[in-house]
CSV table of C-alpha atoms in Angstrom, one decimal:
chain,number,residue,atom,x,y,z
A,166,MET,CA,246.0,84.4,42.1
A,167,ALA,CA,247.4,87.4,40.2
A,168,LYS,CA,245.6,86.2,37.1
A,169,PHE,CA,242.4,85.7,39.1
A,170,LEU,CA,242.6,89.2,40.5
A,171,ALA,CA,243.3,90.7,37.1
A,172,ALA,CA,240.3,88.9,35.7
A,173,LEU,CA,238.2,90.1,38.6
A,174,ARG,CA,239.3,93.7,37.9
A,175,VAL,CA,238.4,93.3,34.2
A,176,LEU,CA,235.0,91.9,35.2
A,177,ALA,CA,234.4,94.8,37.7
A,178,LEU,CA,235.5,97.4,35.1
A,179,THR,CA,233.2,95.8,32.5
A,180,PHE,CA,230.3,95.9,35.0
A,181,VAL,CA,230.9,99.5,35.9
A,182,GLY,CA,231.2,100.4,32.3
A,183,ALA,CA,227.9,98.6,31.5
A,184,LEU,CA,226.2,100.5,34.3
A,185,GLY,CA,227.7,103.8,33.0
A,186,LEU,CA,226.4,103.1,29.4
A,187,LEU,CA,223.0,102.2,30.8
A,188,ALA,CA,222.9,105.5,32.8
A,189,LEU,CA,223.9,107.4,29.7
A,190,GLY,CA,221.3,105.5,27.7
A,191,VAL,CA,218.6,106.4,30.2
A,192,ALA,CA,219.7,110.1,30.4
A,193,PHE,CA,219.7,110.3,26.6
A,194,SER,CA,216.4,108.6,26.3
A,195,LEU,CA,214.7,110.9,28.8
A,196,GLN,CA,215.7,113.9,26.6
A,197,ASP,CA,215.4,112.3,23.2
A,198,LEU,CA,211.7,113.0,22.4
A,199,PRO,CA,210.4,112.9,18.8
A,200,ALA,CA,210.5,116.2,17.0
A,201,ALA,CA,206.7,116.2,16.5
A,202,LEU,CA,206.4,116.7,20.3
A,203,ARG,CA,208.2,120.1,20.0
A,204,PRO,CA,205.8,122.9,19.4
A,205,ALA,CA,206.4,125.6,16.9
A,206,LEU,CA,208.6,128.3,18.4
A,207,ALA,CA,206.4,131.2,17.4
A,208,PRO,CA,203.0,130.1,15.9
A,209,PRO,CA,200.8,132.9,14.4
A,210,SER,CA,199.1,134.6,17.3
A,211,VAL,CA,195.9,134.9,15.2
A,212,VAL,CA,194.1,132.1,13.3
A,213,LEU,CA,191.2,132.9,11.0
A,214,LEU,CA,189.2,129.8,10.3
A,215,ASP,CA,186.5,130.1,7.6
A,216,ASN,CA,183.8,128.0,6.1
A,217,VAL,CA,183.0,125.4,8.7
A,218,SER,CA,180.0,123.9,10.3
A,219,VAL,CA,180.2,124.2,14.1
A,220,LEU,CA,179.1,121.6,16.7
A,221,SER,CA,179.4,123.9,19.6
A,222,MET,CA,178.3,121.5,22.4
A,223,VAL,CA,176.6,124.5,24.1
A,224,PRO,CA,173.5,123.4,26.0
A,225,GLY,CA,170.3,124.6,24.2
A,226,ALA,CA,172.2,125.6,21.0
A,227,PRO,CA,171.4,124.0,17.7
A,228,PRO,CA,173.5,120.8,17.4
A,229,LEU,CA,175.0,122.1,14.1
A,230,GLN,CA,175.6,125.7,12.9
A,231,ALA,CA,176.5,125.8,9.2
A,232,GLU,CA,178.6,128.3,7.4
A,233,ARG,CA,180.5,129.8,10.3
A,234,ALA,CA,183.9,131.4,10.8
A,235,LEU,CA,186.1,131.7,13.9
A,236,ARG,CA,188.7,134.1,15.0
A,237,ILE,CA,191.3,132.7,17.4
A,238,GLU,CA,193.9,134.7,19.2
A,239,GLU,CA,196.5,133.4,21.6
A,240,GLY,CA,194.7,130.1,21.8
A,241,ARG,CA,191.3,131.6,22.6
A,242,ILE,CA,188.2,132.0,20.5
A,243,THR,CA,187.5,135.7,20.2
A,244,ALA,CA,184.6,135.6,17.6
A,245,ILE,CA,182.2,133.3,15.9
A,246,VAL,CA,180.7,134.9,12.8
A,247,PRO,CA,179.1,134.1,9.5
A,248,ALA,CA,181.4,132.5,6.9
A,249,GLY,CA,183.2,135.0,4.7
A,250,SER,CA,182.9,137.9,7.1
A,251,LEU,CA,186.3,137.8,8.8
A,252,ALA,CA,188.4,140.8,7.9
A,253,PRO,CA,192.0,140.0,6.8
A,254,GLU,CA,194.7,140.7,9.4
A,255,PRO,CA,198.4,141.0,8.8
A,256,GLY,CA,200.4,138.0,10.0
A,257,ALA,CA,197.3,135.9,10.7
A,258,LEU,CA,197.1,132.3,9.6
A,259,ARG,CA,194.1,132.0,7.3
A,260,VAL,CA,192.6,128.5,7.1
A,261,ASP,CA,189.9,127.4,4.7
A,262,GLY,CA,187.8,124.8,6.5
A,263,ALA,CA,186.4,123.6,3.2
A,264,GLY,CA,183.0,123.0,4.6
A,265,GLY,CA,184.3,120.7,7.3
A,266,PHE,CA,182.8,120.0,10.7
A,267,LEU,CA,184.4,121.8,13.7
A,268,MET,CA,183.9,120.5,17.3
A,269,PRO,CA,185.7,120.9,20.6
A,270,GLY,CA,188.6,118.6,21.1
A,271,LEU,CA,187.8,115.3,22.7
A,272,ILE,CA,188.8,114.6,26.3
A,273,ASP,CA,189.7,111.1,27.7
A,274,ALA,CA,188.7,111.0,31.4
A,275,HIS,CA,190.7,107.9,32.3
A,276,VAL,CA,194.2,107.1,30.9
A,277,HIS,CA,197.5,105.8,32.2
A,278,LEU,CA,200.3,107.7,30.5
A,279,ASN,CA,203.5,105.7,30.5
A,280,ASP,CA,205.6,108.0,28.2
A,281,GLU,CA,205.5,111.4,26.6
A,282,SER,CA,205.3,109.9,23.1
A,283,GLU,CA,201.8,108.7,23.9
A,284,LEU,CA,200.8,112.4,24.0
A,285,ALA,CA,201.3,112.4,20.3
A,286,ALA,CA,198.8,109.6,19.8
A,287,TYR,CA,196.1,111.5,21.7
A,288,LEU,CA,196.7,114.7,19.9
A,289,ALA,CA,196.7,113.1,16.5
A,290,GLN,CA,193.2,111.7,17.2
A,291,GLY,CA,191.9,115.1,18.3
A,292,VAL,CA,192.0,114.3,22.0
A,293,THR,CA,193.0,117.7,23.5
A,294,GLY,CA,192.6,116.8,27.2
A,295,ILE,CA,193.5,113.8,29.3
A,296,ARG,CA,193.1,112.8,32.9
A,297,ASN,CA,195.9,110.5,34.0
A,298,MET,CA,194.8,108.1,36.7
A,299,SER,CA,198.0,106.9,38.3
A,300,GLY,CA,200.6,109.5,39.1
A,301,TYR,CA,204.3,109.0,38.3
A,302,PRO,CA,207.0,111.6,39.3
A,303,PHE,CA,207.4,112.7,35.7
A,304,HIS,CA,203.7,113.5,35.4
A,305,LEU,CA,204.0,116.4,37.9
A,306,GLU,CA,206.1,118.5,35.5
A,307,LEU,CA,204.0,117.8,32.4
A,308,PRO,CA,201.4,120.6,32.8
A,309,LYS,CA,204.2,123.2,33.2
A,310,ARG,CA,206.0,121.8,30.2
A,311,LEU,CA,202.9,121.8,28.1
A,312,GLU,CA,201.8,125.3,29.1
A,313,SER,CA,205.2,126.8,28.6
A,314,ARG,CA,205.3,125.3,25.1
A,315,ALA,CA,208.3,123.1,25.9
A,316,LEU,CA,206.2,120.1,24.9
A,317,ARG,CA,203.3,119.5,22.5
A,318,GLY,CA,200.4,117.5,23.8
A,319,PRO,CA,196.8,117.7,25.2
A,320,ASP,CA,195.8,119.5,28.4
A,321,PHE,CA,196.9,117.3,31.2
A,322,MET,CA,195.8,116.5,34.8
A,323,THR,CA,196.8,113.6,37.0
A,324,THR,CA,196.0,111.9,40.3
A,325,GLY,CA,198.7,110.8,42.6
A,326,ARG,CA,199.8,107.3,43.0
A,327,ILE,CA,196.9,104.9,43.5
A,328,LEU,CA,196.1,104.3,47.2
A,329,ASN,CA,195.1,100.7,48.0
A,330,SER,CA,195.4,98.1,50.7
A,331,VAL,CA,196.6,94.5,50.4
A,332,GLY,CA,194.2,92.3,48.4
A,333,PRO,CA,193.4,90.8,45.1
A,334,ASN,CA,193.7,94.1,43.1
A,335,ALA,CA,196.9,95.3,44.7
A,336,ASN,CA,200.2,95.7,42.8
A,337,VAL,CA,203.7,97.0,43.3
A,338,LEU,CA,203.1,100.3,41.5
A,339,GLN,CA,200.4,101.3,44.1
A,340,HIS,CA,200.9,103.0,47.5
A,341,ILE,CA,199.7,100.3,49.9
A,342,VAL,CA,198.2,101.7,53.1
A,343,GLU,CA,196.6,99.6,55.8
A,344,THR,CA,196.1,102.0,58.8
A,345,ALA,CA,194.6,105.4,59.2
A,346,GLU,CA,198.1,106.7,60.0
A,347,ASP,CA,199.5,105.2,56.8
A,348,ALA,CA,196.6,106.7,54.8
A,349,ARG,CA,197.0,110.2,56.2
A,350,ALA,CA,200.7,110.1,55.6
A,351,ALA,CA,200.2,109.0,52.0
A,352,VAL,CA,197.8,111.9,51.3
A,353,GLU,CA,200.1,114.3,52.9
A,354,ALA,CA,203.1,113.1,50.9
A,355,GLN,CA,201.1,113.4,47.6
A,356,ALA,CA,199.9,116.9,48.5
A,357,GLU,CA,203.4,118.0,49.4
A,358,ALA,CA,204.8,116.5,46.2
A,359,GLY,CA,202.3,118.6,44.2
A,360,PHE,CA,199.6,116.2,43.3
A,361,THR,CA,196.1,117.8,43.3
A,362,ARG,CA,193.9,114.7,43.0
A,363,ILE,CA,193.7,111.5,45.0
A,364,LYS,CA,192.8,108.1,43.6
A,365,VAL,CA,191.6,105.2,45.7
A,366,TYR,CA,191.2,101.6,44.8
A,367,SER,CA,189.1,98.5,45.4
A,368,ASN,CA,190.9,96.8,48.3
A,369,LEU,CA,191.2,99.9,50.5
A,370,ALA,CA,190.5,99.0,54.1
A,371,PRO,CA,187.7,100.9,55.9
A,372,GLU,CA,189.9,102.7,58.4
A,373,ALA,CA,192.3,103.7,55.7
A,374,PHE,CA,189.5,104.9,53.5
A,375,ASP,CA,188.0,107.1,56.2
A,376,ALA,CA,191.4,108.6,56.9
A,377,VAL,CA,192.0,109.3,53.1
A,378,LEU,CA,188.6,111.0,52.9
A,379,ASP,CA,189.2,113.1,56.0
A,380,GLU,CA,192.8,114.2,55.0
A,381,ALA,CA,191.9,114.8,51.4
A,382,HIS,CA,188.9,116.9,52.3
A,383,ARG,CA,191.0,118.8,54.9
A,384,ARG,CA,193.4,119.7,52.1
A,385,GLY,CA,190.8,120.4,49.5
A,386,LEU,CA,191.9,117.5,47.3
A,387,PRO,CA,189.2,115.8,45.2
A,388,LEU,CA,188.9,112.0,45.1
A,389,THR,CA,188.3,109.6,42.3
A,390,GLY,CA,188.8,105.9,41.6
A,391,HIS,CA,187.2,102.6,42.4
A,392,SER,CA,184.6,102.4,45.1
A,393,PRO,CA,186.5,100.8,48.0
A,394,GLU,CA,185.2,97.4,49.0
A,395,GLY,CA,187.2,96.8,52.2
A,396,ARG,CA,189.0,93.5,52.9
A,397,ARG,CA,187.9,90.6,50.8
A,398,GLY,CA,186.7,87.9,53.2
A,399,PRO,CA,185.7,84.3,52.4
A,400,GLY,CA,182.8,83.9,50.1
A,401,VAL,CA,182.8,87.6,48.8
A,402,PRO,CA,181.0,88.6,46.7
A,403,TYR,CA,178.7,85.6,45.8
A,404,ASP,CA,178.1,84.1,49.2
A,405,ALA,CA,178.9,87.1,51.5
A,406,PRO,CA,178.6,90.9,51.1
A,407,PHE,CA,181.6,93.2,50.7
A,408,GLU,CA,182.9,94.7,53.9
A,409,LEU,CA,182.1,98.2,52.5
A,410,PRO,CA,179.0,98.5,50.2
A,411,LEU,CA,179.3,100.7,47.1
A,412,THR,CA,176.9,103.2,48.8
A,413,ALA,CA,179.7,103.9,51.3
A,414,SER,CA,181.4,105.9,48.6
A,415,LEU,CA,178.4,108.1,47.7
A,416,SER,CA,178.2,111.7,48.8
A,417,ARG,CA,181.8,111.5,50.0
A,418,GLY,CA,183.3,113.9,47.5
A,419,PHE,CA,184.2,111.7,44.6
A,420,THR,CA,184.6,113.6,41.4
A,421,THR,CA,183.9,110.3,39.6
A,422,LEU,CA,183.6,106.6,40.2
A,423,GLU,CA,185.4,104.5,37.6
A,424,HIS,CA,184.2,101.6,35.4
A,425,VAL,CA,180.7,100.3,35.0
A,426,GLU,CA,182.1,96.8,35.5
A,427,SER,CA,183.2,97.9,39.0
A,428,VAL,CA,179.7,99.3,39.6
A,429,VAL,CA,178.2,95.9,38.6
A,430,TRP,CA,180.8,93.9,40.6
A,431,HIS,CA,180.6,96.0,43.7
A,432,GLY,CA,177.0,97.3,43.6
A,433,LEU,CA,175.3,94.2,42.4
A,434,ARG,CA,177.9,91.6,43.8
A,435,ASP,CA,178.4,90.6,40.1
A,436,ARG,CA,174.8,89.6,39.6
A,437,LEU,CA,173.5,90.4,36.1
A,438,ASP,CA,170.1,91.5,37.4
A,439,PRO,CA,168.5,94.3,35.4
A,440,VAL,CA,165.9,95.1,38.2
A,441,ALA,CA,168.6,95.5,40.8
A,442,MET,CA,170.7,97.5,38.3
A,443,ALA,CA,167.8,99.9,37.7
A,444,ALA,CA,167.5,100.5,41.4
A,445,LEU,CA,171.2,101.1,41.8
A,446,ALA,CA,171.2,103.5,38.8
A,447,GLN,CA,168.5,105.6,40.6
A,448,THR,CA,170.6,105.5,43.8
A,449,LEU,CA,173.6,106.8,41.9
A,450,ALA,CA,171.5,109.5,40.2
A,451,ASP,CA,170.0,110.6,43.5
A,452,ALA,CA,173.5,111.0,44.8
A,453,LYS,CA,174.5,113.0,41.7
A,454,GLN,CA,177.5,110.7,41.3
A,455,PRO,CA,179.3,110.9,37.9
A,456,ILE,CA,180.5,107.6,36.5
A,457,THR,CA,183.1,106.9,33.9
A,458,PRO,CA,181.9,103.6,32.3
A,459,THR,CA,185.1,102.8,30.4
A,460,LEU,CA,183.2,100.2,28.4
A,461,ILE,CA,186.1,99.7,26.0
A,462,ALA,CA,188.3,98.6,28.9
A,463,HIS,CA,186.3,95.4,29.2
A,464,ARG,CA,185.1,95.1,25.6
A,465,ARG,CA,188.7,94.8,24.4
A,466,LEU,CA,189.1,91.6,26.4
A,467,LEU,CA,186.1,90.1,24.6
A,468,ARG,CA,187.4,91.3,21.2
A,469,ILE,CA,190.9,89.9,21.9
A,470,ALA,CA,189.4,86.5,22.8
A,471,GLU,CA,186.9,86.4,20.0
A,472,SER,CA,189.6,87.2,17.4
A,473,GLY,CA,192.1,84.8,18.8
A,474,GLY,CA,194.5,87.7,19.5
A,475,ALA,CA,194.2,89.4,16.1
A,476,TYR,CA,192.6,92.5,17.7
A,477,LEU,CA,195.9,93.1,19.4
A,478,GLU,CA,197.5,93.8,16.0
A,479,ARG,CA,194.9,96.0,14.4
A,480,PRO,CA,196.0,99.2,12.7
A,481,GLY,CA,197.2,101.7,15.2
A,482,SER,CA,198.5,99.1,17.7
A,483,GLU,CA,202.0,100.2,16.9
A,484,MET,CA,201.2,103.3,19.1
A,485,ILE,CA,200.7,101.1,22.2
A,486,ASN,CA,203.7,101.5,24.5
A,487,PRO,CA,206.3,98.7,23.8
A,488,PHE,CA,207.3,98.4,27.4
A,489,LEU,CA,203.6,97.9,28.3
A,490,ARG,CA,203.3,95.1,25.7
A,491,PHE,CA,206.4,93.5,27.2
A,492,VAL,CA,205.1,93.6,30.7
A,493,GLU,CA,201.6,92.5,29.7
A,494,ALA,CA,202.7,89.7,27.3
A,495,GLY,CA,201.2,87.1,29.6
A,496,ALA,CA,197.9,88.8,29.8
A,497,GLU,CA,197.8,89.2,26.0
A,498,ALA,CA,198.5,85.5,25.6
A,499,TYR,CA,195.8,84.5,28.2
A,500,TRP,CA,193.1,86.6,26.6
A,501,SER,CA,194.0,85.5,23.1
A,502,ALA,CA,193.3,81.9,24.1
A,503,ALA,CA,190.4,82.5,26.4
A,504,ASP,CA,186.8,81.3,25.8
A,505,PRO,CA,184.6,84.4,26.3
A,506,ALA,CA,181.3,82.6,26.2
A,507,PRO,CA,180.8,81.7,29.9
A,508,TYR,CA,181.6,85.0,31.5
A,509,GLU,CA,182.9,87.8,29.4
A,510,ARG,CA,180.3,87.9,26.6
A,511,PRO,CA,177.2,88.0,28.9
A,512,HIS,CA,179.0,90.6,31.1
A,513,ALA,CA,179.9,92.8,28.1
A,514,GLU,CA,176.2,92.8,27.1
A,515,PHE,CA,175.1,93.6,30.6
A,516,PHE,CA,177.6,96.4,30.9
A,517,LEU,CA,175.9,98.0,27.9
A,518,THR,CA,172.5,97.5,29.6
A,519,ALA,CA,173.8,99.0,32.9
A,520,THR,CA,175.3,102.0,31.2
A,521,GLY,CA,172.0,102.7,29.4
A,522,MET,CA,170.2,102.5,32.7
A,523,LEU,CA,172.6,104.9,34.3
A,524,HIS,CA,172.1,107.3,31.5
A,525,ARG,CA,168.3,107.1,31.6
A,526,ALA,CA,168.3,107.6,35.4
A,527,GLY,CA,170.2,110.8,34.9
A,528,VAL,CA,173.7,109.8,36.1
A,529,PRO,CA,176.3,112.1,34.6
A,530,LEU,CA,178.4,109.8,32.3
A,531,LEU,CA,182.0,110.7,31.3
A,532,VAL,CA,184.1,109.3,28.4
A,533,GLY,CA,187.2,107.5,29.5
A,534,THR,CA,189.0,104.5,28.1
A,535,ASP,CA,191.7,103.1,30.5
A,536,ALA,CA,194.2,103.6,27.6
A,537,GLY,CA,197.7,102.8,28.8
A,538,GLY,CA,196.4,99.2,29.3
A,539,PHE,CA,197.2,96.4,26.8
A,540,GLY,CA,195.1,96.3,23.7
A,541,LEU,CA,193.9,99.9,24.0
A,542,ILE,CA,195.2,102.4,21.4
A,543,PRO,CA,195.8,105.9,22.9
A,544,GLY,CA,193.4,108.3,21.3
A,545,ARG,CA,191.6,105.9,19.1
A,546,SER,CA,190.1,104.1,22.0
A,547,VAL,CA,188.0,107.2,22.7
A,548,VAL,CA,186.2,106.7,19.4
A,549,GLU,CA,185.6,103.0,20.3
A,550,GLU,CA,184.2,104.2,23.6
A,551,LEU,CA,181.9,106.7,21.8
A,552,ALA,CA,180.5,103.9,19.6
A,553,LEU,CA,179.9,101.7,22.7
A,554,LEU,CA,178.0,104.5,24.5
A,555,VAL,CA,175.7,104.9,21.5
A,556,GLU,CA,175.2,101.1,21.5
A,557,ALA,CA,174.3,101.5,25.2
A,558,GLY,CA,171.5,104.0,24.3
A,559,LEU,CA,173.1,107.5,24.2
A,560,THR,CA,172.5,109.5,21.0
A,561,PRO,CA,175.6,110.4,19.0
A,562,LEU,CA,175.2,114.0,20.2
A,563,GLU,CA,174.9,112.9,23.9
A,564,ALA,CA,178.0,110.8,23.5
A,565,LEU,CA,180.0,113.7,22.0
A,566,GLU,CA,178.7,116.0,24.7
A,567,ALA,CA,180.0,113.6,27.3
A,568,ALA,CA,183.4,113.5,25.6
A,569,THR,CA,183.7,117.3,25.4
A,570,ARG,CA,181.5,119.6,27.6
A,571,VAL,CA,180.6,117.0,30.3
A,572,ASN,CA,184.2,115.8,30.7
A,573,ALA,CA,185.5,119.3,30.9
A,574,GLU,CA,182.9,120.5,33.4
A,575,VAL,CA,183.1,117.5,35.8
A,576,LEU,CA,186.9,117.1,35.6
A,577,GLY,CA,187.8,120.8,35.7
A,578,PHE,CA,189.3,121.4,32.3
A,579,THR,CA,188.4,125.1,32.5
A,580,GLY,CA,187.4,126.9,29.3
A,581,ALA,CA,187.4,123.6,27.3
A,582,GLY,CA,184.6,121.4,25.9
A,583,GLN,CA,182.5,124.1,24.1
A,584,ILE,CA,182.9,126.4,21.1
A,585,VAL,CA,182.0,129.9,22.4
A,586,PRO,CA,183.8,133.2,22.5
A,587,GLY,CA,186.3,133.2,25.3
A,588,ALA,CA,186.7,129.4,25.3
A,589,LYS,CA,190.0,127.7,24.7
A,590,ALA,CA,190.6,126.9,21.1
A,591,ASN,CA,191.0,123.2,21.7
A,592,LEU,CA,189.4,122.2,18.5
A,593,LEU,CA,189.0,119.2,16.1
A,594,LEU,CA,188.2,119.7,12.4
A,595,LEU,CA,186.7,116.7,10.6
A,596,SER,CA,185.8,116.3,6.9
A,597,ALA,CA,182.4,114.6,7.7
A,598,ASN,CA,179.6,115.0,10.2
A,599,PRO,CA,180.4,112.9,13.3
A,600,LEU,CA,176.7,113.1,14.3
A,601,GLU,CA,176.0,110.9,11.3
A,602,ASP,CA,178.9,108.5,11.4
A,603,PHE,CA,181.8,108.2,13.9
A,604,ALA,CA,183.9,107.1,10.9
A,605,ALA,CA,184.5,110.8,10.5
A,606,PHE,CA,187.1,110.5,13.3
A,607,GLU,CA,189.3,108.1,11.4
A,608,ALA,CA,191.3,110.9,9.6
A,609,PRO,CA,191.0,114.3,11.4
A,610,VAL,CA,191.7,117.2,9.1
A,611,ALA,CA,193.2,119.4,11.7
A,612,VAL,CA,193.6,119.9,15.5
A,613,ALA,CA,194.1,123.2,17.4
A,614,ILE,CA,195.8,123.2,20.8
A,615,ARG,CA,197.3,126.0,22.8
A,616,GLY,CA,197.3,128.4,19.9
A,617,GLU,CA,198.8,126.0,17.4
A,618,TRP,CA,197.0,124.9,14.2
A,619,LEU,CA,198.1,121.3,13.4
A,620,ASP,CA,197.1,120.4,9.8
A,621,ALA,CA,196.9,116.9,8.3
A,622,GLU,CA,200.7,116.7,7.7
A,623,ALA,CA,201.4,117.7,11.3
A,624,LEU,CA,198.9,115.0,12.5
A,625,GLN,CA,200.6,112.4,10.5
A,626,ALA,CA,204.0,113.4,12.0
A,627,LEU,CA,202.3,113.0,15.5
A,628,ARG,CA,201.1,109.5,14.5
A,629,ASP,CA,204.6,108.6,13.5
A,630,ALA,CA,206.0,110.0,16.7
A,631,ALA,CA,203.5,107.9,18.7
A,632,ALA,CA,205.0,104.8,17.2
A,633,ASP,CA,208.4,105.9,18.4
A,634,THR,CA,207.9,105.3,22.1
A,635,SER,CA,211.1,104.6,24.1
A,636,PHE,CA,211.1,101.2,25.8
A,637,LEU,CA,214.0,102.3,28.0
A,638,ARG,CA,212.3,105.5,29.0
A,639,SER,CA,209.1,103.8,29.9
A,640,ALA,CA,210.9,101.1,31.9
A,641,TRP,CA,212.8,103.7,33.9
A,642,ARG,CA,209.5,105.5,34.8
A,643,ALA,CA,208.1,102.2,36.1
A,644,LEU,CA,211.3,101.5,38.1
A,645,GLU,CA,211.0,104.9,39.7
A,646,MET,CA,207.6,103.7,41.1
A,647,LEU,CA,208.9,100.5,42.8
A,648,PRO,CA,209.2,100.7,46.6
A,649,SER,CA,212.7,101.0,48.0
A,650,PRO,CA,214.2,97.8,49.3
């Protein structure tokens, strides 16, 4: 018995020690961010950028203004003048743009940020604003950390935790609400925690949806997300209608509705009918309802299947969160072996058609990617989305306007999205004209964010940092979201 008790004590001490080491590892991981995510302590307050062509994204302005120079002070554009006319200033950083092409930084309207290191991937690609679409506790502090220069990354906004009801699209990271009382309490809790945007999801029950709308409007919180379908009864959607039609979400205060595939699924009951889609596009336009198509979110499934999984290992995939890849290993394997011909391929083509119809009808389109999902490279997926929007019928200029000015205006990234005096100097410098070829985005020359000028060397350091995501840190953030036993 004595030997047994001694062995038990050793086992207990070993277990306690292991827990202690795990706690230390988590604590260290939470603080151990890559050096590239630490801003310069005292960047020059003035940047003089000369010899660039400007894509201002200002409505009515020429698409391209050649031979320009910009004066930037404390992260704001103070002057745009002819090249060569900026007077020298003591202590200013002078940058020769070498005839490059300057545009506002890109904005991704739909991401899922799992870890701070992913901020580096966005910034390295010239994405200077992101809207996170599923709030974790650590997201609440990110805006303050970014603005106080404790952390380097894009401008950041987030919804709270996704509000959903039990159903096919529910998961453990969502806040499940079934009754009006549940829903009001959830909105109240998110508001008191500090979240300023509410996201709803597909399965939300009618009574819960109405209560979310009422409580969010009462508190002045904008909504976004999937159009709620209600409870999924037998035969829905092919043989029976949804409990809630898509039109139940229109004129209800949604900043955006997400995913053209959700619009087709919910609004057309998954029928690939161009006549019905044209009518639905006009309904959405009449309601002035902005849509974030996220074409790349579906197209990546097709590309994974068609490549037998090779798409998952394309250059840049090392920047996809390793914990995400671990969790989604089953989905990666499924889609790598899937046959896309019966369903995914015709749907992918129809989603392009539907997006073109939305655009022609006058529906405001945003650029979002769903990055933070498997197979989607943070930052680079924005460029893939831009290419798909052009394939859908937007001009390159219209696609770039959507990713800059339209995203900024609709989402509320104040002062961003245009190059005008007084605007934020959230800027992207390219060596070639992106209006002629989106390949210009492959190797940005420089990015400006929050008063910092990040040259090619700094951008490479950010790419390296993006591949240094902490598995342990990301796992801990996910565990924080699980409901208490």
